[in-house]
């Protein structure tokens, strides 16, 4: 029997930043897999990657925009009238310029989350449950200041089942892997995202490494919009909550 750690949590204001957004920090509607996996590792004090599968569901009340201070530094020499900040280097004696300005961040308001975590090695279940219930320091998900209020952490059994009739997505939006939507011919009135999950360091030249991400293509299935077909093979937990592991 497959078991998972089920985390139910709340966030007041949060930005799950899309990596390609800069002037306006756009947010995903739900946290991406990499953000959750990073939080779990921080909570549990893992220093090496612990392979795991994650299911993400949630909902939010509204969106607002907030201002934040933006610093731009490109390593250019300081020029009065162009740069607003002068940085004197202790290493080479040069002065470099930076620009301070105002930008905007998109924030989700009143976010409720239901997250299932299934480590490849089941012996980590107790560690993850304990880590989320009593983390080393406060939990945040998104930006550093996006605090996570844990409502409940528990272990739950996952059960495979076949739908007997059409099953609407209700109560919570969900990330559903693209192959499930496309193979079943489900109504695609959903936004498609390609989300980061885990990365490995790749050396592009001697001593220089970059992160190479494994990316997962998913549909953001909104509650009340997407309906799953009958005779589908799915997974649910002990509370009849659907689970879409990636």
Short mmCIF file of C-alpha atoms in Angstrom, two decimals:
data_model
loop_
_atom_site.label_atom_id
_atom_site.label_comp_id
_atom_site.label_asym_id
_atom_site.label_seq_id
_atom_site.Cartn_x
_atom_site.Cartn_y
_atom_site.Cartn_z
CA UNK A 1 0.00 0.00 0.00
CA UNK A 2 1.44 3.36 -1.04
CA UNK A 3 1.55 6.01 1.68
CA UNK A 4 2.00 9.76 1.47
CA UNK A 5 2.58 12.69 3.78
CA UNK A 6 -0.41 15.01 3.40
CA UNK A 7 0.17 18.69 4.17
CA UNK A 8 -2.72 21.12 4.51
CA UNK A 9 -1.56 24.72 4.76
CA UNK A 10 -2.51 28.39 4.34
CA UNK A 11 -0.72 31.47 3.05
CA UNK A 12 -1.97 35.04 3.35
CA UNK A 13 -0.04 36.65 0.48
CA UNK A 14 2.34 34.79 -1.80
CA UNK A 15 4.19 34.95 -5.09
CA UNK A 16 5.20 31.68 -6.78
CA UNK A 17 7.32 33.46 -9.32
CA UNK A 18 7.41 32.48 -12.96
CA UNK A 19 11.13 32.34 -13.84
CA UNK A 20 10.67 34.33 -17.06
CA UNK A 21 8.94 37.34 -15.45
CA UNK A 22 11.05 40.31 -14.40
CA UNK A 23 9.46 43.77 -14.59
CA UNK A 24 6.24 42.32 -13.24
CA UNK A 25 6.90 39.28 -11.08
CA UNK A 26 4.07 37.06 -12.27
CA UNK A 27 2.97 34.16 -10.12
CA UNK A 28 1.88 30.63 -10.89
CA UNK A 29 -1.62 29.81 -9.53
CA UNK A 30 -0.14 27.03 -7.39
CA UNK A 31 3.42 26.41 -6.16
CA UNK A 32 5.62 24.55 -8.66
CA UNK A 33 7.09 21.18 -7.72
CA UNK A 34 10.65 22.49 -7.30
CA UNK A 35 9.51 25.08 -4.74
CA UNK A 36 7.74 22.45 -2.65
CA UNK A 37 10.61 19.98 -2.84
CA UNK A 38 13.01 22.72 -1.75
CA UNK A 39 10.80 23.61 1.21
CA UNK A 40 10.59 19.96 2.30
CA UNK A 41 14.37 19.63 2.15
CA UNK A 42 14.84 22.82 4.17
CA UNK A 43 12.27 21.74 6.77
CA UNK A 44 13.88 18.33 7.21
CA UNK A 45 17.49 19.50 7.01
CA UNK A 46 18.30 17.28 4.03
CA UNK A 47 21.70 18.13 2.56
CA UNK A 48 21.36 15.81 -0.44
CA UNK A 49 18.43 15.35 -2.78
CA UNK A 50 15.87 12.85 -1.51
CA UNK A 51 13.83 11.62 -4.52
CA UNK A 52 10.11 12.16 -4.09
CA UNK A 53 6.84 12.55 -5.96
CA UNK A 54 4.53 15.47 -5.25
CA UNK A 55 0.86 16.27 -5.86
CA UNK A 56 -0.24 19.92 -5.68
CA UNK A 57 -3.77 21.24 -5.21
CA UNK A 58 -5.09 24.51 -3.85
CA UNK A 59 -7.21 27.60 -4.29
CA UNK A 60 -6.90 31.34 -3.76
CA UNK A 61 -9.38 34.15 -3.19
CA UNK A 62 -7.98 36.91 -5.42
CA UNK A 63 -4.86 38.57 -6.82
CA UNK A 64 -3.30 41.94 -6.01
CA UNK A 65 -0.19 43.79 -7.15
CA UNK A 66 2.43 45.04 -4.71
CA UNK A 67 5.45 47.31 -5.12
CA UNK A 68 8.98 46.17 -4.33
CA UNK A 69 12.44 47.71 -4.54
CA UNK A 70 14.42 46.50 -7.52
CA UNK A 71 18.23 46.62 -7.76
CA UNK A 72 19.96 46.23 -11.13
CA UNK A 73 23.66 45.50 -11.22
CA UNK A 74 25.42 44.59 -14.48
CA UNK A 75 29.05 45.03 -13.46
CA UNK A 76 29.40 48.32 -15.38
CA UNK A 77 31.69 51.12 -14.24
CA UNK A 78 29.95 53.84 -12.23
CA UNK A 79 28.60 56.78 -14.24
CA UNK A 80 27.07 59.76 -12.42
CA UNK A 81 23.64 60.51 -13.84
CA UNK A 82 23.19 56.93 -15.03
CA UNK A 83 23.56 54.97 -11.81
CA UNK A 84 21.85 55.76 -8.51
CA UNK A 85 24.26 53.76 -6.34
CA UNK A 86 28.07 53.80 -6.33
CA UNK A 87 29.83 50.64 -5.23
CA UNK A 88 33.55 50.87 -4.46
CA UNK A 89 35.41 47.60 -4.95
CA UNK A 90 37.94 46.58 -2.29
CA UNK A 91 39.54 44.14 -4.75
CA UNK A 92 40.38 46.18 -7.84
CA UNK A 93 39.82 49.74 -6.57
CA UNK A 94 37.22 50.51 -9.27
CA UNK A 95 33.78 51.96 -8.71
CA UNK A 96 30.78 50.14 -10.15
CA UNK A 97 27.27 51.39 -10.67
CA UNK A 98 23.89 49.97 -9.70
CA UNK A 99 20.37 51.25 -10.26
CA UNK A 100 17.63 51.23 -7.65
CA UNK A 101 14.02 51.42 -8.85
CA UNK A 102 10.48 50.31 -8.24
CA UNK A 103 8.84 47.25 -9.72
CA UNK A 104 5.67 45.22 -9.21
CA UNK A 105 4.94 41.75 -7.89
CA UNK A 106 1.74 39.80 -8.42
CA UNK A 107 0.44 38.24 -5.20
CA UNK A 108 -2.16 35.57 -4.53
CA UNK A 109 -4.46 36.28 -1.57
CA UNK A 110 -5.72 33.73 0.98
CA UNK A 111 -4.22 30.57 -0.47
CA UNK A 112 -5.26 27.13 0.80
CA UNK A 113 -3.02 24.23 -0.20
CA UNK A 114 -3.28 20.45 -0.14
CA UNK A 115 0.05 18.80 -0.91
CA UNK A 116 0.86 15.09 -1.00
CA UNK A 117 4.49 13.98 -0.76
CA UNK A 118 5.59 10.43 -1.55
CA UNK A 119 9.33 9.77 -1.07
CA UNK A 120 10.79 6.99 -3.23
CA UNK A 121 12.19 5.48 -0.03
CA UNK A 122 9.25 4.94 2.40
CA UNK A 123 11.57 5.18 5.41
CA UNK A 124 11.57 8.96 4.82
CA UNK A 125 7.83 9.24 5.48
CA UNK A 126 8.24 9.68 9.24
CA UNK A 127 11.15 12.09 8.77
CA UNK A 128 9.20 14.30 6.37
CA UNK A 129 6.08 14.26 8.53
CA UNK A 130 8.11 15.24 11.59
CA UNK A 131 10.11 17.83 9.61
CA UNK A 132 6.96 19.61 8.40
CA UNK A 133 5.28 19.41 11.82
CA UNK A 134 8.38 20.69 13.67
CA UNK A 135 10.63 22.37 11.11
CA UNK A 136 14.15 23.56 11.88
CA UNK A 137 12.97 27.13 11.25
CA UNK A 138 9.78 28.82 10.05
CA UNK A 139 8.42 27.47 6.79
CA UNK A 140 8.08 29.66 3.73
CA UNK A 141 6.86 28.72 0.29
CA UNK A 142 7.47 31.06 -2.64
CA UNK A 143 9.57 34.03 -1.58
CA UNK A 144 11.46 33.99 1.70
CA UNK A 145 8.85 36.25 3.27
CA UNK A 146 5.90 34.12 2.09
CA UNK A 147 5.24 32.31 5.37
CA UNK A 148 3.44 28.99 5.37
CA UNK A 149 0.89 28.31 8.10
CA UNK A 150 0.64 24.56 8.61
CA UNK A 151 -2.90 23.44 9.41
CA UNK A 152 -2.37 19.72 9.47
CA UNK A 153 0.31 17.16 8.65
CA UNK A 154 -0.42 13.46 8.60
CA UNK A 155 0.32 10.25 6.79
CA UNK A 156 -2.38 8.84 4.57
CA UNK A 157 -2.78 5.76 2.43
CA UNK A 158 -3.24 6.17 -1.31
CA UNK A 159 -5.67 3.95 -3.14
CA UNK A 160 -5.96 3.35 -6.88
CA UNK A 161 -9.50 3.33 -8.23
CA UNK A 162 -11.46 3.57 -11.45
CA UNK A 163 -14.07 6.29 -11.91
CA UNK A 164 -17.56 4.90 -12.37
CA UNK A 165 -18.92 8.14 -13.81
CA UNK A 166 -17.71 11.57 -14.83
CA UNK A 167 -15.90 13.23 -11.95
CA UNK A 168 -15.63 17.04 -11.76
CA UNK A 169 -12.63 18.70 -10.16
CA UNK A 170 -14.11 20.31 -7.05
CA UNK A 171 -13.04 22.42 -4.08
CA UNK A 172 -9.41 22.75 -5.16
CA UNK A 173 -7.59 23.49 -8.40
CA UNK A 174 -4.96 20.91 -9.31
CA UNK A 175 -1.88 20.43 -11.43
CA UNK A 176 -2.65 17.41 -13.60
CA UNK A 177 0.13 15.84 -15.71
CA UNK A 178 -0.45 16.61 -19.38
CA UNK A 179 -0.46 12.97 -20.49
CA UNK A 180 -3.51 12.25 -18.31
CA UNK A 181 -5.52 15.10 -19.87
CA UNK A 182 -4.38 14.41 -23.42
CA UNK A 183 -4.53 10.60 -23.38
CA UNK A 184 -8.06 10.68 -21.98
CA UNK A 185 -9.27 13.42 -24.33
CA UNK A 186 -10.44 15.58 -21.43
CA UNK A 187 -11.71 19.10 -22.08
CA UNK A 188 -8.58 21.25 -22.27
CA UNK A 189 -10.01 24.51 -20.92
CA UNK A 190 -6.97 24.83 -18.72
CA UNK A 191 -3.68 26.71 -18.81
CA UNK A 192 -0.65 24.58 -19.61
CA UNK A 193 2.55 25.11 -17.64
CA UNK A 194 5.98 23.55 -17.90
CA UNK A 195 7.18 23.40 -14.30
CA UNK A 196 10.60 22.76 -12.82
CA UNK A 197 10.94 19.75 -10.57
CA UNK A 198 14.58 18.80 -9.87
CA UNK A 199 17.90 19.87 -11.31
CA UNK A 200 21.38 18.55 -11.78
CA UNK A 201 24.53 20.63 -12.04
CA UNK A 202 26.12 20.56 -15.49
CA UNK A 203 29.62 21.90 -16.07
CA UNK A 204 29.50 24.16 -19.16
CA UNK A 205 33.17 25.10 -18.91
CA UNK A 206 35.92 24.40 -16.44
CA UNK A 207 34.75 25.43 -12.99
CA UNK A 208 31.44 26.87 -14.24
CA UNK A 209 28.24 24.98 -13.54
CA UNK A 210 24.62 25.64 -14.45
CA UNK A 211 21.39 24.05 -13.24
CA UNK A 212 19.78 21.76 -15.79
CA UNK A 213 16.13 21.23 -14.82
CA UNK A 214 13.82 18.30 -15.36
CA UNK A 215 10.57 19.94 -16.39
CA UNK A 216 7.04 18.59 -16.12
CA UNK A 217 4.24 19.64 -18.46
CA UNK A 218 0.96 20.01 -16.56
CA UNK A 219 -2.53 21.45 -16.93
CA UNK A 220 -3.82 23.80 -14.26
CA UNK A 221 -7.26 22.21 -13.84
CA UNK A 222 -9.53 24.80 -12.25
CA UNK A 223 -12.23 23.70 -9.82
CA UNK A 224 -15.65 23.64 -11.44
CA UNK A 225 -14.22 23.81 -14.95
CA UNK A 226 -12.54 20.46 -15.63
CA UNK A 227 -14.38 17.15 -15.44
CA UNK A 228 -12.59 13.82 -15.50
CA UNK A 229 -13.97 10.97 -17.60
CA UNK A 230 -15.57 7.78 -16.37
CA UNK A 231 -13.47 4.60 -16.41
CA UNK A 232 -10.30 6.55 -15.61
CA UNK A 233 -7.59 5.04 -13.42
CA UNK A 234 -6.88 7.56 -10.65
CA UNK A 235 -5.51 7.73 -7.12
CA UNK A 236 -7.17 9.10 -3.98
CA UNK A 237 -6.31 9.32 -0.30
CA UNK A 238 -8.24 8.22 2.76
CA UNK A 239 -10.32 11.43 2.67
CA UNK A 240 -11.40 10.79 -0.95
CA UNK A 241 -9.04 13.59 -2.06
CA UNK A 242 -7.72 13.03 -5.58
CA UNK A 243 -3.95 12.80 -5.91
CA UNK A 244 -1.94 13.54 -9.07
CA UNK A 245 1.64 12.55 -8.34
CA UNK A 246 4.58 13.79 -10.41
#
